[in-house]
Coordinates of C-alpha atoms in Angstrom, one line a residue:
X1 CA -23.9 -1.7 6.4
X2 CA -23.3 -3.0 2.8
X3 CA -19.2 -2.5 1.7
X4 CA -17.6 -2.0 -1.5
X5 CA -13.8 -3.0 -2.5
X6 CA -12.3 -2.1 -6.1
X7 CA -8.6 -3.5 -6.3
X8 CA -8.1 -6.7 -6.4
X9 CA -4.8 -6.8 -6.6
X10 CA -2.3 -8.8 -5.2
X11 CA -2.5 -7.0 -1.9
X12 CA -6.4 -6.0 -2.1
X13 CA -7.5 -9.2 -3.0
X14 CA -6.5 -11.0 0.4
X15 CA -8.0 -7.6 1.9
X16 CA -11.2 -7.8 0.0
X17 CA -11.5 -11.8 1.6
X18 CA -10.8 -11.2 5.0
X19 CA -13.9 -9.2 5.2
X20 CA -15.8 -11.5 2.9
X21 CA -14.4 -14.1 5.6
X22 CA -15.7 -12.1 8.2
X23 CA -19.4 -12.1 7.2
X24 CA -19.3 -8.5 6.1
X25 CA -22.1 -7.8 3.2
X26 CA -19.2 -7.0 0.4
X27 CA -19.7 -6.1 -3.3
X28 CA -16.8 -6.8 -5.7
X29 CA -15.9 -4.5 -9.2
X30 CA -13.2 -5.6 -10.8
X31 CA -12.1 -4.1 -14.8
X32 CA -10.9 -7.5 -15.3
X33 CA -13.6 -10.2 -15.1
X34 CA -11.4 -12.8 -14.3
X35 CA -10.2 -10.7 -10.9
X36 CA -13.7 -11.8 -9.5
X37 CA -13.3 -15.3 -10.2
X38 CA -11.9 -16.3 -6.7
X39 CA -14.9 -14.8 -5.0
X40 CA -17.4 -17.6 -7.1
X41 CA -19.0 -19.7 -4.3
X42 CA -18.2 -17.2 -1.5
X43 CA -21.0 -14.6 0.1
X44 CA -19.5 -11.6 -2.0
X45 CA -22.1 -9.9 -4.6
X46 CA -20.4 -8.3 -7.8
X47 CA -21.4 -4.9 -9.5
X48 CA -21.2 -4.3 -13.3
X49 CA -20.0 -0.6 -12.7
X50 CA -18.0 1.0 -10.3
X51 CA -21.2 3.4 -10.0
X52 CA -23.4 1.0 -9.4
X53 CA -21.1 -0.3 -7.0
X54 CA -21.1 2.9 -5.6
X55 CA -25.3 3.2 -4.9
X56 CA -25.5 -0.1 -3.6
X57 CA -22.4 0.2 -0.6
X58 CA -22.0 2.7 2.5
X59 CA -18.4 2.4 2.6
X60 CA -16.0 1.6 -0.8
X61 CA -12.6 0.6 0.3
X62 CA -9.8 1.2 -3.0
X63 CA -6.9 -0.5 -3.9
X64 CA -5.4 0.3 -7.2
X65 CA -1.7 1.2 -8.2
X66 CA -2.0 4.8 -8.0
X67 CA -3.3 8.4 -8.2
X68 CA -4.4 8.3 -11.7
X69 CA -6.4 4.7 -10.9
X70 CA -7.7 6.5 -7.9
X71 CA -8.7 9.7 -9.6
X72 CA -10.8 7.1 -12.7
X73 CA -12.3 5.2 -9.6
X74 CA -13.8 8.3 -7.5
X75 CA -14.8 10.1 -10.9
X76 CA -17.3 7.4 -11.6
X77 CA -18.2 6.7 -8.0
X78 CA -18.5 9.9 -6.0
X79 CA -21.5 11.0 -8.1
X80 CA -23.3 7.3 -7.5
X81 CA -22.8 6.9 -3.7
X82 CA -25.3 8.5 -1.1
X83 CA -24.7 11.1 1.1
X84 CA -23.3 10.4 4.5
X85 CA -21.6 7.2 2.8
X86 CA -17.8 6.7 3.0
X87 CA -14.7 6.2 1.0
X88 CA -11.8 4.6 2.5
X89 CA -8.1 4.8 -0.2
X90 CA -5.9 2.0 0.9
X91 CA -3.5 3.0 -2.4
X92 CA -0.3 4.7 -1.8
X93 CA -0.7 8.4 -3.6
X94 CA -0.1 11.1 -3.3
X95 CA -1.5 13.0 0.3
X96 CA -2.6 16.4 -1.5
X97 CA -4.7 14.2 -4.4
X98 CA -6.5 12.3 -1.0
X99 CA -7.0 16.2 0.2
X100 CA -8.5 17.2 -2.8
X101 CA -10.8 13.9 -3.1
X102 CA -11.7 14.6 0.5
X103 CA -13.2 18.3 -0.6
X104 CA -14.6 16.8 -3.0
X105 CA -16.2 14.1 -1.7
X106 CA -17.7 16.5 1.5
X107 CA -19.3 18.9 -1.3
X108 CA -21.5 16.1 -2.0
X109 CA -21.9 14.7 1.6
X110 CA -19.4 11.9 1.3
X111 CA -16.9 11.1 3.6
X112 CA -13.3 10.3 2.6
X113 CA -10.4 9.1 4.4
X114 CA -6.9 7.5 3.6
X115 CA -5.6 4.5 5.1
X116 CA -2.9 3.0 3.3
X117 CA -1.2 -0.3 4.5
X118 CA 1.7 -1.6 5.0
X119 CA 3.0 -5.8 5.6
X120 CA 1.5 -6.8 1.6
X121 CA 0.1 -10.0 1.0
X122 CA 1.1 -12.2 3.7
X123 CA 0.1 -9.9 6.2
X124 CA -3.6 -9.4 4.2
X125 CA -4.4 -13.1 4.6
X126 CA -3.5 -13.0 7.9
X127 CA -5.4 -10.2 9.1
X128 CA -2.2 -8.4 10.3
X129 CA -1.5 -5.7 8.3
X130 CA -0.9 -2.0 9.7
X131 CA -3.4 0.4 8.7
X132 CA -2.7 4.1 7.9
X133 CA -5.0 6.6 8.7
X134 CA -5.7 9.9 8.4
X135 CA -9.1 11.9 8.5
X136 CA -11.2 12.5 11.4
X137 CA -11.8 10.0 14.2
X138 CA -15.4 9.7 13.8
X139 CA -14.7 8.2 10.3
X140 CA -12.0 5.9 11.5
X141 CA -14.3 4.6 14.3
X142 CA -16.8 4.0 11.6
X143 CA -14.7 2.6 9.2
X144 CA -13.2 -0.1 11.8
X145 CA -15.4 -3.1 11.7
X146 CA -13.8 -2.9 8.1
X147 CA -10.0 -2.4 9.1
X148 CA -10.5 -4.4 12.0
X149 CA -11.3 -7.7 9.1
X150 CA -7.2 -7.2 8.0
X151 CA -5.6 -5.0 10.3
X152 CA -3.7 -5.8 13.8
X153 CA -2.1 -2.3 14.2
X154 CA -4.5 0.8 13.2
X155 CA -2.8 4.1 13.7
X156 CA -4.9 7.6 13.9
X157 CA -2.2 9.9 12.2
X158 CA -4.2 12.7 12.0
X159 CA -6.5 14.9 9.4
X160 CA -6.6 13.2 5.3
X161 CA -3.4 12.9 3.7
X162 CA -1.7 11.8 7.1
X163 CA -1.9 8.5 6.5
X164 CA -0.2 9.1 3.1
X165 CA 2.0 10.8 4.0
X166 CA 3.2 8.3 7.0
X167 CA 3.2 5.3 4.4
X168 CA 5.9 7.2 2.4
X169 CA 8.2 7.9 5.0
X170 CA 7.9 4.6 5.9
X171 CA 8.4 2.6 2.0
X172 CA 11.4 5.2 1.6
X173 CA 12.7 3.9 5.0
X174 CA 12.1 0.3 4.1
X175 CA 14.4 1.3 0.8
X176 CA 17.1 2.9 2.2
X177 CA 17.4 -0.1 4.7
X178 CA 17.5 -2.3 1.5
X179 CA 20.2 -0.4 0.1
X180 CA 22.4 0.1 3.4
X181 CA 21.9 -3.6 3.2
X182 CA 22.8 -4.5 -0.1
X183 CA 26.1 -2.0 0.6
X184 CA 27.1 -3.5 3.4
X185 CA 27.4 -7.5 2.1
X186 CA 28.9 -6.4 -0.5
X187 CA 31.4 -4.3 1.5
X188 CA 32.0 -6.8 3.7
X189 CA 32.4 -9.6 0.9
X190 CA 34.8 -7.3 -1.0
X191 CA 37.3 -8.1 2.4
X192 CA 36.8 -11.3 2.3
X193 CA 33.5 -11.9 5.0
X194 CA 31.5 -15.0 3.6
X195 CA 28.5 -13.5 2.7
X196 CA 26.4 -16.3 4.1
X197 CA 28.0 -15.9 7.4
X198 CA 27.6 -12.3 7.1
X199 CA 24.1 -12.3 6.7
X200 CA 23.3 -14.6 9.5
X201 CA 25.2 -12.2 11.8
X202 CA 23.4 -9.4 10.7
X203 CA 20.3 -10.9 10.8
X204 CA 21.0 -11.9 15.0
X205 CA 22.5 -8.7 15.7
X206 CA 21.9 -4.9 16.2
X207 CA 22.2 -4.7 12.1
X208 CA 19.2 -6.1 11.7
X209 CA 16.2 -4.8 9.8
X210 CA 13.3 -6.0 8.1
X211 CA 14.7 -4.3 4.7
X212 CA 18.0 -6.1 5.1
X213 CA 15.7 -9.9 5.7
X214 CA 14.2 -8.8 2.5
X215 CA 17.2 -8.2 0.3
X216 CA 19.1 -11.1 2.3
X217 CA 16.1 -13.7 0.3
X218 CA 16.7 -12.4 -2.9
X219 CA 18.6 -14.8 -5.1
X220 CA 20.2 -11.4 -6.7
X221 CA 19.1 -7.6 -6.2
X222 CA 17.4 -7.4 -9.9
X223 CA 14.9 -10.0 -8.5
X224 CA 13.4 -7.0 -6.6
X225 CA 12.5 -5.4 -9.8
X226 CA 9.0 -5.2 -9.7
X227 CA 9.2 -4.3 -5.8
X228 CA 11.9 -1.9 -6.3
X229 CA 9.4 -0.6 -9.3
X230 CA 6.7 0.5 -6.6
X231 CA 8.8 1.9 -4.2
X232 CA 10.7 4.5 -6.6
X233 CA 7.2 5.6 -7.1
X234 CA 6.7 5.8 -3.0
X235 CA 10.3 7.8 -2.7
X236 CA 9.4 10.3 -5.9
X237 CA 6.3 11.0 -3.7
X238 CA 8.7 11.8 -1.0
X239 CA 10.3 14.4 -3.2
X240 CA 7.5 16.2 -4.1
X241 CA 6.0 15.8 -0.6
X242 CA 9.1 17.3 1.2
X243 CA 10.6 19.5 -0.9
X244 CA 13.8 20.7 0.2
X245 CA 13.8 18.7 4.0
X246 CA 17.0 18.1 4.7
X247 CA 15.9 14.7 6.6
X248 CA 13.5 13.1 4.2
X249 CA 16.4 13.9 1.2
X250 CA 18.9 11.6 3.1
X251 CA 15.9 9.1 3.0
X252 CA 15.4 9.7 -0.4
X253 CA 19.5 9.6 -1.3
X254 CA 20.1 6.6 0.4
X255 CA 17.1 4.6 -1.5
X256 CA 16.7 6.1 -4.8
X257 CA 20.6 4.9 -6.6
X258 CA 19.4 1.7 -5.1
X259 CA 16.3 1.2 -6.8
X260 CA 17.4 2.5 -10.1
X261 CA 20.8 -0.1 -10.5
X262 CA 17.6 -2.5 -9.3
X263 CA 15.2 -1.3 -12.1
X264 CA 18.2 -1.1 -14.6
X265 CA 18.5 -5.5 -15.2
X266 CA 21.5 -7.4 -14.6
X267 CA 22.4 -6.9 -18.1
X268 CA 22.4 -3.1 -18.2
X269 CA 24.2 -2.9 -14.9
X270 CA 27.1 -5.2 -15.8

């Protein structure tokens, strides 16, 4: 079994090495040559082309920013790969442009599933990230000596687009938590609560979330920028996902004026 990764990114990259790490026979495209550079010395093999990435591997795990990257990647390497082999999107997209590659892919004997994941880099290099899937359990089974390399906690969610569509729930949840958080020091400042005291509190008590240890480490919210960047992308693809839900709005509501004052700079916002 020879795998592909494309995506080597600041969350694929650690991804990408825990299965060169693992002895796994990986072959690295990157658009940038300086991407592969980190991978000089190791085991990995590098293809010119994503499609001749694509004829030399049984399974291509991808990793880019979003649908549109996705999209360019499975244009060139659908055609190149052989039947029976396997595509795995660790992006967060959209789920109905994973259904659509999935239809796709099976009309020429491929097999595509998506499994997004969520913990970023840290968790990548330490093989503990949680693993998204959805498509059938015969391609997750297959697909697992893979996952397994940087995954602790891989979830069947069901049929393609699952996956997807769990991710998003969970970034808009990690962003409203954010917000609620950055509400709630500056409530409780606005009384007078030192707001180092404050967020120790909450940090030992039932108040506590991961979101609110996030925004309690940032020097000021407009650090978050580039975070709060990707995630407004994440809660748009709640919208659209959704629709008119009454519960995934309040998600949405509660995250989206946050990451807007985020993505607007300190000076804009003062």
């Amino acid at each position: 079994m020879r795998y592909g990764f494309i995506g080597l990114g600041s969350q694929g990259a650690p991804m990408a090495r825990r299965m060169i790490d693992a002895g796994l026979d990986v072959i690295l495209w990157a658009r940038r040559a300086e991407s592969l550079l980190p991978y000089a010395g190791t085991a990995a093999g590098t293809a010119s082309s994503v499609a001749e990435l694509g004829s030399l591997c049984d399974h291509v795990g991808i990793c880019v920013v979003d649908d549109a990257g996705v999209n360019e990647i499975c244009t060139a390497l659908f055609p190149a790969m052989r039947p029976g082999s396997r595509i795995a999107i660790h992006s967060t997209i959209h789920p109905a442009t994973c259904i659509a590659l999935a239809s796709e892919a099976a009309a020429r004997g491929l097999v595509l599933i998506d499994a997004p994941v969520s913990g970023g880099a840290p968790a990548a290099e330490t093989g503990s990230l949680t693993v998204m899937v959805g498509g059938s359990a015969e391609a997750l089974a297959a697909a697992r000596p893979a996952f397994e390399t940087f995954g602790k906690l891989i979830l069947h969610l069901g049929d393609v687009g699952a996956g997807q569509t769990a991710k998003l729930v969970n970034n808009a949840l990690m962003a409203a938590h954010m917000a609620l958080a950055h509400h709630a020091l500056n409530a409780g400042t606005s009384l007078g609560l030192d707001r180092a005291a404050l967020t120790e509190l909450v940090k030992s008590s039932s108040g506590r979330s991961f979101g609110f240890e996030v925004y309690a480490r940032l020097p000021s919210p407009f650090a978050f920028e580039h975070g709060a960047r990707l995630l407004a992308k994440d809660v748009r693809l709640l919208r659209e996902v959704f629709g008119a839900n009454a519960d995934a709005a309040v998600l949405a509501g509660t995250a989206g004026p946050f990451l807007e004052l985020v993505q607007t700079g300190p000076a804009k916002a003062s």
